[in-house]
Amino acid sequence: MKKILVSLLLCLMATAVFADEQKKVTLSSNHDKEMINLSYCNIFVNLKEVDDGVGEVSIELENLSESKVLILFDRSYMEKQVKKLSPKMQFDKTFGGTKGKRVIDPCSEQLSSVMQLRPSDKQMLPSVRVENGATKVVMLPVYIAKYKGSKTLILLEKQVIELDIEAELKPSAEYVDMSNECEELIGEISRTGICPNKNHRVSVDKQKENYQERIDALKSKIDGIISSHGWNSSDSGYRRFAELKTKLDGVEFVERDCGNHRAAVSGGHKCSYCGLSLQQIYHKLDDLYKKIYSSGDRKATKASVMSQVNALYNCCTDTRCSKHASQWRRGGDYKNKIVERYNRINSL
């Protein structure tokens, strides 16, 4: 068993490709091009376009030699197969490895054929796709050769270049717009809620139905975007937009009295806070202010309580309120305190 394991390890070591040059390339919308300069070639790496979390990167090689040819192979070749290529190729006597058993290492990106760069030539490799925050490793075993006569290329040496390509990508305008639409609707539902008051002009069921129709319309719009790009579930663009649908599906319809109703019989103002004194209303507003101020996420906490804040303030200021209208006209300390606290909440 030990002999078998050792043999397998030796085989793996023999087939592994180790880099002579390892270059890290980080591209972004502010830095979309980079050139790597080596003694025998230049490598141009360019972020061509961004597709919702995926960057398309082009790689171009330029041969700097005045007499040597650079070769990248489309697949692995045994030594005897290399001799049958056109033009004919053979290893130089100083090339490493056992004569007759040497193997060509291919480029990690699928080439359509053997690529030759004569002196001063520039050629483009197939584009690679790089996901946001991920690293794409591209292995380029570059064989340096020279012509013997006009029909035979002598392979002198191999230089392996490893490109570790990262892309720091901004989301597309299409995604930003769609995300904003979803957040606006989710925020509206969170702030407003579903008013269960029997005097509310729209029934609870109809309020929920109206919101659900808007949610379904956004989900349908997202499906249309995914379809137009031809994404499947493994694509990062699909996943990003699918997350928006998941957020929409997670919206909860919380019932919360909006505090803004006329009494059905008297025609005056009536809400759940009419039984409170101005002092009690002030203390409730003060408690809500402290809750927002001490919260770790003031924006979210404020959004969750603003309907209650507005209902409390409306109850004081509505001239139809039989309990508070006359007190509010007379003014006093608690009127001033309520106005001050209400304004401070809105300014948070």
Tab-separated table of C-alpha atoms in Angstrom:
chain	number	residue	atom	x	y	z
A	1	MET	CA	0.000	0.000	0.000
A	2	LYS	CA	2.824	2.402	0.892
A	3	LYS	CA	4.494	1.770	-2.470
A	4	ILE	CA	1.225	2.518	-4.277
A	5	LEU	CA	0.750	5.803	-2.396
A	6	VAL	CA	4.316	6.879	-3.125
A	7	SER	CA	3.852	6.066	-6.816
A	8	LEU	CA	0.641	8.111	-6.960
A	9	LEU	CA	2.349	11.054	-5.274
A	10	LEU	CA	5.230	10.948	-7.742
A	11	CYS	CA	2.768	10.883	-10.648
A	12	LEU	CA	0.942	13.918	-9.309
A	13	MET	CA	4.211	15.787	-8.828
A	14	ALA	CA	5.263	14.921	-12.343
A	15	THR	CA	2.055	16.288	-13.881
A	16	ALA	CA	1.737	19.418	-11.727
A	17	VAL	CA	2.527	22.747	-13.357
A	18	PHE	CA	4.523	25.124	-11.172
A	19	ALA	CA	4.719	28.814	-11.997
A	20	ASP	CA	7.997	30.562	-12.768
A	21	GLU	CA	6.156	33.886	-12.545
A	22	GLN	CA	3.136	34.508	-10.315
A	23	LYS	CA	1.353	37.800	-10.870
A	24	LYS	CA	-1.665	39.123	-8.964
A	25	VAL	CA	-3.920	41.411	-10.994
A	26	THR	CA	-6.759	43.351	-9.336
A	27	LEU	CA	-9.121	45.144	-11.700
A	28	SER	CA	-12.030	47.492	-11.027
A	29	SER	CA	-14.080	50.164	-12.774
A	30	ASN	CA	-11.430	52.678	-11.673
A	31	HIS	CA	-8.522	50.451	-12.723
A	32	ASP	CA	-9.677	48.372	-15.679
A	33	LYS	CA	-6.300	47.779	-17.373
A	34	GLU	CA	-2.976	46.412	-16.257
A	35	MET	CA	0.233	45.523	-18.104
A	36	ILE	CA	2.691	42.912	-16.880
A	37	ASN	CA	6.179	43.320	-18.263
A	38	LEU	CA	8.468	40.291	-18.452
A	39	SER	CA	11.846	39.988	-20.169
A	40	TYR	CA	10.394	38.100	-23.138
A	41	CYS	CA	6.780	39.329	-23.324
A	42	ASN	CA	4.196	41.868	-22.241
A	43	ILE	CA	0.830	40.730	-20.931
A	44	PHE	CA	-2.133	43.106	-21.194
A	45	VAL	CA	-5.060	42.347	-18.877
A	46	ASN	CA	-8.247	44.339	-19.468
A	47	LEU	CA	-11.643	44.358	-17.760
A	48	LYS	CA	-13.928	44.628	-20.784
A	49	GLU	CA	-17.426	44.598	-19.324
A	50	VAL	CA	-19.357	43.890	-16.169
A	51	ASP	CA	-22.499	41.771	-15.974
A	52	ASP	CA	-23.964	41.939	-12.460
A	53	GLY	CA	-21.175	40.566	-10.345
A	54	VAL	CA	-19.180	39.013	-13.189
A	55	GLY	CA	-16.340	40.705	-15.044
A	56	GLU	CA	-15.204	39.672	-18.523
A	57	VAL	CA	-11.439	39.938	-18.744
A	58	SER	CA	-9.330	39.867	-21.902
A	59	ILE	CA	-5.690	38.764	-21.914
A	60	GLU	CA	-3.297	39.723	-24.696
A	61	LEU	CA	0.337	38.639	-25.149
A	62	GLU	CA	3.037	40.572	-26.961
A	63	ASN	CA	6.311	38.933	-27.987
A	64	LEU	CA	9.210	41.249	-27.124
A	65	SER	CA	11.920	39.085	-28.658
A	66	GLU	CA	13.555	40.018	-31.959
A	67	SER	CA	14.402	36.427	-32.862
A	68	LYS	CA	12.446	33.980	-30.686
A	69	VAL	CA	8.938	32.580	-31.131
A	70	LEU	CA	6.512	32.222	-28.202
A	71	ILE	CA	4.179	29.237	-28.292
A	72	LEU	CA	1.102	28.328	-26.227
A	73	PHE	CA	-0.477	24.939	-26.760
A	74	ASP	CA	-4.175	24.100	-26.979
A	75	ARG	CA	-3.787	20.683	-25.331
A	76	SER	CA	-1.238	18.300	-23.927
A	77	TYR	CA	1.090	16.649	-26.481
A	78	MET	CA	3.500	13.744	-26.107
A	79	GLU	CA	6.981	14.321	-27.518
A	80	LYS	CA	6.370	12.181	-30.571
A	81	GLN	CA	3.143	14.091	-31.313
A	82	VAL	CA	4.945	17.451	-31.267
A	83	LYS	CA	7.088	16.355	-34.194
A	84	LYS	CA	3.946	15.839	-36.307
A	85	LEU	CA	2.638	19.374	-35.816
A	86	SER	CA	2.880	22.000	-38.517
A	87	PRO	CA	5.387	23.499	-38.428
A	88	LYS	CA	7.335	20.555	-37.084
A	89	MET	CA	8.600	21.030	-33.531
A	90	GLN	CA	11.228	19.289	-31.474
A	91	PHE	CA	12.811	19.754	-28.072
A	92	ASP	CA	16.254	21.253	-27.830
A	93	LYS	CA	18.875	18.874	-26.427
A	94	THR	CA	19.161	21.126	-23.331
A	95	PHE	CA	15.417	21.076	-22.629
A	96	GLY	CA	14.660	19.435	-19.251
A	97	GLY	CA	13.077	16.014	-18.873
A	98	THR	CA	13.699	12.531	-20.201
A	99	LYS	CA	14.271	12.503	-23.935
A	100	GLY	CA	11.363	10.891	-25.791
A	101	LYS	CA	9.032	11.104	-22.776
A	102	ARG	CA	8.583	14.826	-22.391
A	103	VAL	CA	5.026	16.179	-22.350
A	104	ILE	CA	3.721	19.562	-23.413
A	105	ASP	CA	1.651	21.520	-20.840
A	106	PRO	CA	-1.376	23.308	-22.344
A	107	CYS	CA	-2.762	26.730	-21.531
A	108	SER	CA	-5.432	26.537	-18.810
A	109	GLU	CA	-7.849	28.466	-21.055
A	110	GLN	CA	-9.084	26.464	-24.018
A	111	LEU	CA	-7.351	27.558	-27.216
A	112	SER	CA	-8.780	26.633	-30.606
A	113	SER	CA	-5.309	25.681	-31.886
A	114	VAL	CA	-1.611	26.048	-31.135
A	115	MET	CA	-0.824	29.764	-30.755
A	116	GLN	CA	2.444	31.112	-32.176
A	117	LEU	CA	3.727	34.618	-31.587
A	118	ARG	CA	6.518	35.583	-33.926
A	119	PRO	CA	8.809	38.500	-32.974
A	120	SER	CA	6.747	41.638	-32.165
A	121	ASP	CA	3.457	39.735	-32.618
A	122	LYS	CA	0.454	40.430	-30.349
A	123	GLN	CA	-2.343	37.873	-29.906
A	124	MET	CA	-5.471	37.674	-27.792
A	125	LEU	CA	-6.301	34.702	-25.573
A	126	PRO	CA	-9.913	33.633	-24.953
A	127	SER	CA	-11.689	35.954	-22.505
A	128	VAL	CA	-12.161	34.739	-18.937
A	129	ARG	CA	-15.015	35.502	-16.547
A	130	VAL	CA	-14.236	36.607	-13.000
A	131	GLU	CA	-16.876	36.815	-10.274
A	132	ASN	CA	-16.834	39.740	-7.888
A	133	GLY	CA	-14.553	39.013	-4.936
A	134	ALA	CA	-13.331	35.706	-6.409
A	135	THR	CA	-9.944	34.892	-7.932
A	136	LYS	CA	-9.562	33.415	-11.402
A	137	VAL	CA	-6.268	31.574	-11.871
A	138	VAL	CA	-4.949	31.465	-15.446
A	139	MET	CA	-1.916	29.273	-16.168
A	140	LEU	CA	0.138	30.182	-19.238
A	141	PRO	CA	2.934	27.710	-20.016
A	142	VAL	CA	4.855	29.762	-22.585
A	143	TYR	CA	7.325	27.797	-24.713
A	144	ILE	CA	10.199	29.859	-26.109
A	145	ALA	CA	11.455	28.527	-29.445
A	146	LYS	CA	13.587	29.428	-32.427
A	147	TYR	CA	13.434	28.385	-36.066
A	148	LYS	CA	15.913	25.876	-37.426
A	149	GLY	CA	15.781	26.533	-41.113
A	150	SER	CA	12.307	27.591	-42.257
A	151	LYS	CA	10.202	24.566	-41.304
A	152	THR	CA	11.283	23.391	-37.844
A	153	LEU	CA	10.818	25.050	-34.463
A	154	ILE	CA	13.220	24.109	-31.666
A	155	LEU	CA	11.654	24.344	-28.188
A	156	LEU	CA	14.363	25.921	-26.028
A	157	GLU	CA	12.634	26.405	-22.665
A	158	LYS	CA	9.313	26.712	-20.892
A	159	GLN	CA	8.240	29.640	-18.709
A	160	VAL	CA	5.036	29.161	-16.729
A	161	ILE	CA	3.121	32.360	-15.894
A	162	GLU	CA	0.372	32.235	-13.288
A	163	LEU	CA	-2.119	35.114	-13.369
A	164	ASP	CA	-4.284	35.487	-10.254
A	165	ILE	CA	-7.021	37.810	-11.478
A	166	GLU	CA	-9.446	39.522	-9.113
A	167	ALA	CA	-12.237	41.923	-10.028
A	168	GLU	CA	-13.754	44.468	-7.661
A	169	LEU	CA	-17.021	45.156	-9.418
A	170	LYS	CA	-19.784	47.677	-8.956
A	171	PRO	CA	-23.315	46.377	-9.532
A	172	SER	CA	-24.833	47.313	-12.856
A	173	ALA	CA	-27.247	50.247	-13.189
A	174	GLU	CA	-29.958	47.707	-14.003
A	175	TYR	CA	-29.404	45.961	-10.655
A	176	VAL	CA	-29.164	49.226	-8.694
A	177	ASP	CA	-32.455	50.472	-10.170
A	178	MET	CA	-34.221	47.186	-9.449
A	179	SER	CA	-32.822	47.018	-5.927
A	180	ASN	CA	-33.963	50.591	-5.217
A	181	GLU	CA	-37.481	49.805	-6.421
A	182	CYS	CA	-37.654	46.798	-4.103
A	183	GLU	CA	-36.266	48.705	-1.113
A	184	GLU	CA	-38.716	51.572	-1.634
A	185	LEU	CA	-41.702	49.232	-1.628
A	186	ILE	CA	-40.428	47.207	1.346
A	187	GLY	CA	-39.771	50.445	3.248
A	188	GLU	CA	-43.239	51.772	2.451
A	189	ILE	CA	-44.906	48.593	3.694
A	190	SER	CA	-42.749	48.612	6.840
A	191	ARG	CA	-43.508	52.270	7.629
A	192	THR	CA	-47.204	52.247	6.799
A	193	GLY	CA	-48.315	48.735	7.676
A	194	ILE	CA	-51.908	47.560	7.347
A	195	CYS	CA	-54.424	49.722	9.164
A	196	PRO	CA	-57.111	47.557	10.849
A	197	ASN	CA	-59.246	50.502	11.953
A	198	LYS	CA	-62.858	49.972	10.880
A	199	ASN	CA	-63.021	53.618	9.764
A	200	HIS	CA	-60.096	53.203	7.360
A	201	ARG	CA	-61.415	53.812	3.852
A	202	VAL	CA	-59.738	50.659	2.462
A	203	SER	CA	-60.383	47.277	4.077
A	204	VAL	CA	-57.578	45.178	5.548
A	205	ASP	CA	-57.939	42.540	2.810
A	206	LYS	CA	-57.859	45.164	0.063
A	207	GLN	CA	-54.778	46.858	1.568
A	208	LYS	CA	-52.947	43.509	1.568
A	209	GLU	CA	-54.140	42.743	-1.953
A	210	ASN	CA	-52.879	46.098	-3.253
A	211	TYR	CA	-49.438	45.583	-1.733
A	212	GLN	CA	-49.262	41.982	-2.975
A	213	GLU	CA	-50.047	43.112	-6.524
A	214	ARG	CA	-47.132	45.574	-6.379
A	215	ILE	CA	-44.832	42.863	-4.979
A	216	ASP	CA	-45.850	40.415	-7.721
A	217	ALA	CA	-45.279	43.095	-10.378
A	218	LEU	CA	-41.688	43.639	-9.162
A	219	LYS	CA	-41.056	39.876	-9.040
A	220	SER	CA	-42.337	39.565	-12.608
A	221	LYS	CA	-40.013	42.390	-13.658
A	222	ILE	CA	-37.068	40.575	-12.034
A	223	ASP	CA	-37.979	37.346	-13.866
A	224	GLY	CA	-37.983	39.308	-17.123
A	225	ILE	CA	-34.471	40.632	-16.471
A	226	ILE	CA	-33.154	37.146	-15.641
A	227	SER	CA	-34.770	35.741	-18.789
A	228	SER	CA	-33.392	38.522	-21.013
A	229	HIS	CA	-29.837	37.660	-19.913
A	230	GLY	CA	-30.341	33.924	-20.322
A	231	TRP	CA	-29.016	33.237	-16.817
A	232	ASN	CA	-29.446	29.898	-15.096
A	233	SER	CA	-29.433	29.233	-11.350
A	234	SER	CA	-25.634	28.795	-11.203
A	235	ASP	CA	-24.911	32.271	-12.637
A	236	SER	CA	-24.056	35.053	-10.194
A	237	GLY	CA	-26.403	37.482	-11.991
A	238	TYR	CA	-29.287	35.051	-11.430
A	239	ARG	CA	-28.397	34.700	-7.755
A	240	ARG	CA	-28.198	38.474	-7.161
A	241	PHE	CA	-31.624	39.132	-8.665
A	242	ALA	CA	-33.122	36.045	-7.014
A	243	GLU	CA	-32.070	37.526	-3.657
A	244	LEU	CA	-34.285	40.532	-4.401
A	245	LYS	CA	-37.244	38.199	-4.948
A	246	THR	CA	-36.472	36.480	-1.636
A	247	LYS	CA	-36.540	39.860	0.143
A	248	LEU	CA	-39.914	40.642	-1.402
A	249	ASP	CA	-41.277	37.238	-0.353
A	250	GLY	CA	-40.147	37.950	3.214
A	251	VAL	CA	-42.199	41.141	3.611
A	252	GLU	CA	-44.609	40.963	6.543
A	253	PHE	CA	-47.925	42.837	6.573
A	254	VAL	CA	-48.000	44.195	10.116
A	255	GLU	CA	-51.325	45.618	11.268
A	256	ARG	CA	-50.861	49.106	12.716
A	257	ASP	CA	-53.463	51.821	13.245
A	258	CYS	CA	-52.531	54.807	11.124
A	259	GLY	CA	-54.289	57.101	13.638
A	260	ASN	CA	-55.807	59.260	10.968
A	261	HIS	CA	-59.552	58.598	10.876
A	262	ARG	CA	-62.709	60.561	11.250
A	263	ALA	CA	-65.341	59.179	13.550
A	264	ALA	CA	-67.999	57.410	11.543
A	265	VAL	CA	-70.959	59.010	13.333
A	266	SER	CA	-69.903	62.421	14.658
A	267	GLY	CA	-67.699	63.390	11.711
A	268	GLY	CA	-64.912	64.479	14.121
A	269	HIS	CA	-61.494	63.070	14.860
A	270	LYS	CA	-61.259	59.814	16.785
A	271	CYS	CA	-58.293	57.481	17.264
A	272	SER	CA	-56.772	55.158	19.854
A	273	TYR	CA	-54.843	58.036	21.457
A	274	CYS	CA	-57.788	60.365	22.096
A	275	GLY	CA	-58.055	59.075	25.671
A	276	LEU	CA	-54.545	60.283	26.541
A	277	SER	CA	-53.651	63.636	28.031
A	278	LEU	CA	-51.088	65.896	26.312
A	279	GLN	CA	-48.653	64.977	29.063
A	280	GLN	CA	-49.099	61.268	28.340
A	281	ILE	CA	-48.691	61.858	24.594
A	282	TYR	CA	-45.472	63.779	25.246
A	283	HIS	CA	-44.059	60.924	27.342
A	284	LYS	CA	-44.923	58.399	24.616
A	285	LEU	CA	-43.133	60.548	22.028
A	286	ASP	CA	-40.175	60.929	24.383
A	287	ASP	CA	-39.987	57.137	24.827
A	288	LEU	CA	-40.017	56.653	21.056
A	289	TYR	CA	-37.295	59.285	20.644
A	290	LYS	CA	-35.079	57.480	23.178
A	291	LYS	CA	-35.770	54.145	21.481
A	292	ILE	CA	-34.577	55.496	18.110
A	293	TYR	CA	-31.611	57.416	19.557
A	294	SER	CA	-30.224	54.422	21.492
A	295	SER	CA	-30.799	51.942	18.650
A	296	GLY	CA	-27.899	50.372	16.760
A	297	ASP	CA	-29.754	51.046	13.512
A	298	ARG	CA	-31.527	54.400	13.881
A	299	LYS	CA	-32.814	54.446	10.305
A	300	ALA	CA	-34.569	51.085	10.591
A	301	THR	CA	-35.908	51.780	14.102
A	302	LYS	CA	-37.222	55.186	13.064
A	303	ALA	CA	-38.979	53.673	10.051
A	304	SER	CA	-40.664	51.086	12.283
A	305	VAL	CA	-42.171	53.646	14.707
A	306	MET	CA	-42.936	56.686	12.524
A	307	SER	CA	-46.560	55.685	11.936
A	308	GLN	CA	-47.087	55.719	15.711
A	309	VAL	CA	-45.204	59.027	16.044
A	310	ASN	CA	-47.366	60.640	13.367
A	311	ALA	CA	-50.558	59.236	14.858
A	312	LEU	CA	-49.701	60.695	18.283
A	313	TYR	CA	-48.873	64.090	16.794
A	314	ASN	CA	-51.955	64.110	14.561
A	315	CYS	CA	-54.157	63.383	17.562
A	316	CYS	CA	-52.866	66.583	19.250
A	317	THR	CA	-53.030	68.835	16.218
A	318	ASP	CA	-56.253	67.740	14.519
A	319	THR	CA	-58.744	70.577	15.002
A	320	ARG	CA	-61.601	68.036	14.935
A	321	CYS	CA	-60.315	66.198	18.028
A	322	SER	CA	-62.863	66.794	20.793
A	323	LYS	CA	-60.337	65.849	23.488
A	324	HIS	CA	-57.268	67.868	22.445
A	325	ALA	CA	-58.299	70.656	20.043
A	326	SER	CA	-59.116	73.225	22.755
A	327	GLN	CA	-56.045	72.309	24.835
A	328	TRP	CA	-53.802	72.663	21.784
A	329	ARG	CA	-55.204	76.115	20.990
A	330	ARG	CA	-54.489	77.292	24.538
A	331	GLY	CA	-50.865	76.143	24.189
A	332	GLY	CA	-48.692	75.558	27.234
A	333	ASP	CA	-45.579	73.612	28.250
A	334	TYR	CA	-46.705	70.223	26.975
A	335	LYS	CA	-47.706	71.596	23.590
A	336	ASN	CA	-44.215	73.073	23.242
A	337	LYS	CA	-42.609	69.855	24.482
A	338	ILE	CA	-44.616	67.740	22.017
A	339	VAL	CA	-43.647	69.982	19.075
A	340	GLU	CA	-39.967	69.959	20.141
A	341	ARG	CA	-39.879	66.182	20.603
A	342	TYR	CA	-41.726	65.552	17.318
A	343	ASN	CA	-39.252	67.751	15.409
A	344	ARG	CA	-36.251	66.060	17.033
A	345	ILE	CA	-37.561	62.638	16.048
A	346	ASN	CA	-37.941	63.770	12.440
A	347	SER	CA	-34.402	65.168	12.428
A	348	LEU	CA	-32.780	61.876	13.515
